[in-house]
PDB file of C-alpha atoms in Angstrom:
ATOM      1  CA  MET A   1     -38.912  -6.142 -12.349  1.00 44.00           C
ATOM      2  CA  GLU A   2     -36.234  -8.014 -10.387  1.00 52.00           C
ATOM      3  CA  ARG A   3     -32.680  -7.156 -11.031  1.00 57.00           C
ATOM      4  CA  THR A   4     -30.314  -9.914 -11.870  1.00 59.00           C
ATOM      5  CA  GLY A   5     -26.645 -10.436 -12.213  1.00 61.00           C
ATOM      6  CA  ALA A   6     -24.083  -7.760 -11.308  1.00 65.00           C
ATOM      7  CA  ALA A   7     -26.772  -4.954 -10.899  1.00 75.00           C
ATOM      8  CA  ARG A   8     -28.100  -6.736  -7.859  1.00 81.00           C
ATOM      9  CA  TRP A   9     -24.786  -6.351  -6.074  1.00 88.00           C
ATOM     10  CA  THR A  10     -24.055  -2.763  -7.043  1.00 93.00           C
ATOM     11  CA  TRP A  11     -25.437  -1.125  -3.828  1.00 94.00           C
ATOM     12  CA  PRO A  12     -24.202  -3.794  -1.403  1.00 95.00           C
ATOM     13  CA  ALA A  13     -20.772  -3.537  -2.867  1.00 96.00           C
ATOM     14  CA  ALA A  14     -20.898   0.272  -2.725  1.00 97.00           C
ATOM     15  CA  PHE A  15     -21.890   0.013   0.938  1.00 98.00           C
ATOM     16  CA  LEU A  16     -19.001  -2.312   1.738  1.00 98.00           C
ATOM     17  CA  GLY A  17     -16.608  -0.184  -0.233  1.00 98.00           C
ATOM     18  CA  CYS A  18     -17.721   2.953   1.695  1.00 98.00           C
ATOM     19  CA  VAL A  19     -17.276   1.339   5.097  1.00 98.00           C
ATOM     20  CA  ALA A  20     -13.932  -0.239   4.136  1.00 98.00           C
ATOM     21  CA  ALA A  21     -12.688   3.144   2.832  1.00 97.00           C
ATOM     22  CA  ALA A  22     -13.768   4.861   5.987  1.00 97.00           C
ATOM     23  CA  GLY A  23     -12.167   2.270   8.129  1.00 97.00           C
ATOM     24  CA  MET A  24      -8.901   2.431   6.230  1.00 97.00           C
ATOM     25  CA  GLU A  25      -8.907   6.248   6.470  1.00 96.00           C
ATOM     26  CA  SER A  26      -9.434   5.949  10.233  1.00 96.00           C
ATOM     27  CA  LEU A  27      -6.547   3.610  10.539  1.00 97.00           C
ATOM     28  CA  ARG A  28      -4.375   5.976   8.496  1.00 96.00           C
ATOM     29  CA  LEU A  29      -5.356   8.834  10.802  1.00 94.00           C
ATOM     30  CA  GLY A  30      -4.361   6.901  13.850  1.00 93.00           C
ATOM     31  CA  LYS A  31      -5.512   6.562  17.366  1.00 89.00           C
ATOM     32  CA  ASP A  32      -7.963   9.011  18.843  1.00 87.00           C
ATOM     33  CA  VAL A  33      -6.339  11.058  21.609  1.00 85.00           C
ATOM     34  CA  ASN A  34      -8.427  14.220  21.534  1.00 87.00           C
ATOM     35  CA  TRP A  35      -8.953  16.344  24.574  1.00 87.00           C
ATOM     36  CA  ASP A  36     -12.614  15.639  24.746  1.00 88.00           C
ATOM     37  CA  LEU A  37     -11.948  11.872  24.931  1.00 87.00           C
ATOM     38  CA  GLN A  38      -9.532  12.435  27.714  1.00 84.00           C
ATOM     39  CA  ASN A  39     -11.862  14.935  29.505  1.00 85.00           C
ATOM     40  CA  TYR A  40     -15.305  13.392  29.360  1.00 87.00           C
ATOM     41  CA  HIS A  41     -16.260  11.010  26.417  1.00 89.00           C
ATOM     42  CA  PHE A  42     -14.996   7.865  28.140  1.00 91.00           C
ATOM     43  CA  TYR A  43     -15.890   9.024  31.657  1.00 90.00           C
ATOM     44  CA  ASN A  44     -19.485   9.988  30.833  1.00 90.00           C
ATOM     45  CA  ALA A  45     -20.232   6.436  29.513  1.00 92.00           C
ATOM     46  CA  PHE A  46     -18.534   4.955  32.567  1.00 93.00           C
ATOM     47  CA  ALA A  47     -20.490   7.177  34.983  1.00 90.00           C
ATOM     48  CA  TRP A  48     -23.807   6.430  33.290  1.00 91.00           C
ATOM     49  CA  ILE A  49     -23.242   2.631  33.284  1.00 93.00           C
ATOM     50  CA  HIS A  50     -21.900   2.541  36.846  1.00 92.00           C
ATOM     51  CA  GLY A  51     -24.379   4.955  38.436  1.00 88.00           C
ATOM     52  CA  ARG A  52     -21.753   7.600  39.272  1.00 85.00           C
ATOM     53  CA  LEU A  53     -23.642  10.627  37.841  1.00 76.00           C
ATOM     54  CA  ALA A  54     -25.289  11.332  41.269  1.00 77.00           C
ATOM     55  CA  HIS A  55     -21.982  11.037  43.154  1.00 81.00           C
ATOM     56  CA  ASP A  56     -19.354  12.661  40.994  1.00 79.00           C
ATOM     57  CA  VAL A  57     -20.018  16.319  40.956  1.00 75.00           C
ATOM     58  CA  ALA A  58     -19.268  17.756  37.485  1.00 79.00           C
ATOM     59  CA  PRO A  59     -15.849  16.129  37.014  1.00 80.00           C
ATOM     60  CA  ALA A  60     -15.724  17.298  33.419  1.00 78.00           C
ATOM     61  CA  MET A  61     -17.465  20.571  34.163  1.00 84.00           C
ATOM     62  CA  GLY A  62     -20.374  21.311  31.787  1.00 82.00           C
ATOM     63  CA  GLN A  63     -19.556  18.375  29.600  1.00 84.00           C
ATOM     64  CA  THR A  64     -20.431  15.970  32.368  1.00 82.00           C
ATOM     65  CA  PHE A  65     -24.067  16.616  31.508  1.00 83.00           C
ATOM     66  CA  HIS A  66     -23.841  15.662  27.847  1.00 86.00           C
ATOM     67  CA  ASN A  67     -25.932  12.675  26.854  1.00 89.00           C
ATOM     68  CA  PRO A  68     -23.594   9.695  27.196  1.00 90.00           C
ATOM     69  CA  LEU A  69     -25.371   7.403  24.712  1.00 93.00           C
ATOM     70  CA  ALA A  70     -23.176   8.381  21.791  1.00 93.00           C
ATOM     71  CA  ASP A  71     -20.125   7.423  23.855  1.00 95.00           C
ATOM     72  CA  LEU A  72     -21.348   3.952  24.742  1.00 96.00           C
ATOM     73  CA  PRO A  73     -19.965   2.103  21.632  1.00 96.00           C
ATOM     74  CA  PHE A  74     -16.411   3.271  22.233  1.00 96.00           C
ATOM     75  CA  PHE A  75     -16.632   2.594  25.934  1.00 96.00           C
ATOM     76  CA  ALA A  76     -17.989  -0.891  25.317  1.00 97.00           C
ATOM     77  CA  MET A  77     -15.240  -1.713  22.767  1.00 97.00           C
ATOM     78  CA  VAL A  78     -12.514  -0.568  25.167  1.00 96.00           C
ATOM     79  CA  GLN A  79     -14.073  -2.428  28.006  1.00 97.00           C
ATOM     80  CA  ALA A  80     -14.366  -5.630  25.815  1.00 98.00           C
ATOM     81  CA  GLY A  81     -10.610  -5.447  25.298  1.00 98.00           C
ATOM     82  CA  LEU A  82     -10.685  -4.950  21.555  1.00 98.00           C
ATOM     83  CA  ALA A  83      -7.460  -4.014  19.850  1.00 97.00           C
ATOM     84  CA  PRO A  84      -6.996  -0.303  19.361  1.00 95.00           C
ATOM     85  CA  ARG A  85      -6.694  -0.755  15.555  1.00 96.00           C
ATOM     86  CA  THR A  86      -9.976  -2.668  15.605  1.00 97.00           C
ATOM     87  CA  ILE A  87     -11.684   0.086  17.567  1.00 97.00           C
ATOM     88  CA  GLU A  88     -10.258   2.700  15.157  1.00 96.00           C
ATOM     89  CA  PHE A  89     -11.764   0.821  12.186  1.00 98.00           C
ATOM     90  CA  LEU A  90     -15.154   0.187  13.862  1.00 98.00           C
ATOM     91  CA  MET A  91     -15.476   3.749  14.982  1.00 97.00           C
ATOM     92  CA  ALA A  92     -15.445   4.765  11.299  1.00 97.00           C
ATOM     93  CA  VAL A  93     -18.458   2.566  10.379  1.00 98.00           C
ATOM     94  CA  PRO A  94     -20.845   5.608  10.680  1.00 98.00           C
ATOM     95  CA  VAL A  95     -18.660   7.552   8.266  1.00 98.00           C
ATOM     96  CA  GLY A  96     -19.028   4.724   5.683  1.00 98.00           C
ATOM     97  CA  VAL A  97     -22.763   4.523   6.221  1.00 98.00           C
ATOM     98  CA  ALA A  98     -23.031   8.321   5.767  1.00 98.00           C
ATOM     99  CA  ALA A  99     -20.919   8.186   2.648  1.00 98.00           C
ATOM    100  CA  PHE A 100     -23.107   5.362   1.270  1.00 98.00           C
ATOM    101  CA  PHE A 101     -26.251   7.314   1.740  1.00 98.00           C
ATOM    102  CA  LEU A 102     -24.650  10.339   0.215  1.00 97.00           C
ATOM    103  CA  LEU A 103     -24.001   8.144  -2.783  1.00 97.00           C
ATOM    104  CA  ARG A 104     -27.664   6.981  -2.821  1.00 96.00           C
ATOM    105  CA  LEU A 105     -28.830  10.553  -2.583  1.00 96.00           C
ATOM    106  CA  LEU A 106     -26.584  11.605  -5.501  1.00 96.00           C
ATOM    107  CA  ALA A 107     -27.965   8.847  -7.576  1.00 94.00           C
ATOM    108  CA  THR A 108     -31.369  10.442  -7.091  1.00 92.00           C
ATOM    109  CA  VAL A 109     -30.202  13.982  -7.652  1.00 91.00           C
ATOM    110  CA  PHE A 110     -28.484  12.995 -10.917  1.00 92.00           C
ATOM    111  CA  PRO A 111     -31.045  10.595 -12.374  1.00 89.00           C
ATOM    112  CA  ARG A 112     -30.265   8.199 -15.198  1.00 89.00           C
ATOM    113  CA  GLY A 113     -30.076  10.053 -18.516  1.00 92.00           C
ATOM    114  CA  THR A 114     -28.289  13.049 -16.972  1.00 90.00           C
ATOM    115  CA  PRO A 115     -25.393  13.983 -19.316  1.00 93.00           C
ATOM    116  CA  ASP A 116     -22.034  12.930 -17.639  1.00 95.00           C
ATOM    117  CA  ARG A 117     -23.986  11.498 -14.742  1.00 94.00           C
ATOM    118  CA  ALA A 118     -21.128   9.347 -13.364  1.00 94.00           C
ATOM    119  CA  GLY A 119     -18.801  12.361 -13.454  1.00 96.00           C
ATOM    120  CA  TRP A 120     -21.165  14.682 -11.648  1.00 96.00           C
ATOM    121  CA  ILE A 121     -21.773  11.982  -8.994  1.00 96.00           C
ATOM    122  CA  ALA A 122     -18.086  11.392  -8.549  1.00 96.00           C
ATOM    123  CA  ILE A 123     -17.388  15.128  -8.185  1.00 97.00           C
ATOM    124  CA  ALA A 124     -20.230  15.728  -5.723  1.00 96.00           C
ATOM    125  CA  PHE A 125     -19.250  12.564  -3.743  1.00 96.00           C
ATOM    126  CA  ALA A 126     -15.620  13.640  -3.569  1.00 95.00           C
ATOM    127  CA  ILE A 127     -16.608  17.122  -2.357  1.00 95.00           C
ATOM    128  CA  GLY A 128     -19.039  15.569   0.186  1.00 93.00           C
ATOM    129  CA  VAL A 129     -16.534  13.162   1.822  1.00 93.00           C
ATOM    130  CA  THR A 130     -13.390  15.224   1.803  1.00 91.00           C
ATOM    131  CA  GLY A 131     -14.406  18.182   3.886  1.00 88.00           C
ATOM    132  CA  SER A 132     -11.849  19.164   6.359  1.00 84.00           C
ATOM    133  CA  ALA A 133     -14.316  19.403   9.318  1.00 86.00           C
ATOM    134  CA  GLY A 134     -15.612  15.824   8.842  1.00 88.00           C
ATOM    135  CA  ARG A 135     -12.395  14.206   7.616  1.00 89.00           C
ATOM    136  CA  GLY A 136     -10.429  15.112  10.710  1.00 88.00           C
ATOM    137  CA  VAL A 137     -12.812  13.335  13.031  1.00 93.00           C
ATOM    138  CA  ILE A 138     -13.204  10.033  11.059  1.00 94.00           C
ATOM    139  CA  GLY A 139     -12.981   7.253  13.622  1.00 93.00           C
ATOM    140  CA  SER A 140     -12.881   9.603  16.594  1.00 93.00           C
ATOM    141  CA  THR A 141     -15.166   9.957  19.645  1.00 92.00           C
ATOM    142  CA  MET A 142     -16.343  13.388  18.571  1.00 92.00           C
ATOM    143  CA  ASN A 143     -19.778  11.830  17.635  1.00 92.00           C
ATOM    144  CA  GLU A 144     -20.450  13.949  14.577  1.00 92.00           C
ATOM    145  CA  TRP A 145     -20.615  10.984  12.261  1.00 95.00           C
ATOM    146  CA  PRO A 146     -23.337   8.889  13.782  1.00 95.00           C
ATOM    147  CA  CYS A 147     -25.719  11.850  13.624  1.00 94.00           C
ATOM    148  CA  THR A 148     -24.583  12.516  10.062  1.00 95.00           C
ATOM    149  CA  ALA A 149     -25.202   8.968   9.050  1.00 97.00           C
ATOM    150  CA  LEU A 150     -28.816   9.157  10.357  1.00 97.00           C
ATOM    151  CA  VAL A 151     -29.448  12.504   8.581  1.00 97.00           C
ATOM    152  CA  MET A 152     -27.984  11.161   5.306  1.00 97.00           C
ATOM    153  CA  ALA A 153     -30.181   8.012   5.584  1.00 97.00           C
ATOM    154  CA  ALA A 154     -33.273  10.139   6.115  1.00 96.00           C
ATOM    155  CA  LEU A 155     -32.427  12.376   3.125  1.00 95.00           C
ATOM    156  CA  ALA A 156     -31.655   9.421   0.901  1.00 95.00           C
ATOM    157  CA  THR A 157     -35.047   7.940   1.908  1.00 93.00           C
ATOM    158  CA  LEU A 158     -37.156  11.132   1.654  1.00 93.00           C
ATOM    159  CA  VAL A 159     -35.729  12.952  -1.434  1.00 91.00           C
ATOM    160  CA  PRO A 160     -36.715  10.178  -3.886  1.00 88.00           C
ATOM    161  CA  ALA A 161     -40.177  10.210  -2.482  1.00 83.00           C
ATOM    162  CA  ILE A 162     -40.573  14.039  -3.131  1.00 81.00           C
ATOM    163  CA  GLY A 163     -40.919  13.498  -6.857  1.00 70.00           C
ATOM    164  CA  GLU A 164     -43.315  10.610  -6.671  1.00 68.00           C
ATOM    165  CA  ARG A 165     -47.094  11.096  -6.646  1.00 61.00           C
ATOM    166  CA  PRO A 166     -48.794   9.877  -3.381  1.00 59.00           C
ATOM    167  CA  THR A 167     -50.748   6.686  -3.768  1.00 58.00           C
ATOM    168  CA  ALA A 168     -53.148   4.964  -1.436  1.00 55.00           C
ATOM    169  CA  ALA A 169     -50.372   2.465  -0.506  1.00 56.00           C
ATOM    170  CA  ARG A 170     -48.038   5.357   0.504  1.00 51.00           C
ATOM    171  CA  LEU A 171     -50.660   7.082   2.573  1.00 48.00           C
TER     172      LEU A 171
END
């Protein structure tokens, strides 16, 4: 059965709301000036793109050898000359994606018909997105959130399938 009207826009609106809220929180927290960014996040992406890894001997010590792929988006935005506030907002997109998939997961964990469903979802969501470890790195180059977004997307995809019986189409 195809959804019509407002119900069709519920999840897209939730996605946009999560991304917008994450971006606004990143703007509130301000520019990323952490030691790791100054020490190696920017340099590793630069070195990888410009072929410096074989020439510069461990300029950031052990962190020189971290995979630079997670640092490429930030490096590309800086090199493109985007405004710092724009970069701050865009660096928070993975936070919004992770929050959205948390919301999708909670909608599965608390199925329709659960007493006080909306309240339980709101409480669990608030706990999930306000942890001190994650909140402090919203919009930063620490690279925790892109991985978190992928894990949350996987969980939001797999958990609903656990309760379903396998069919020939699924196999």
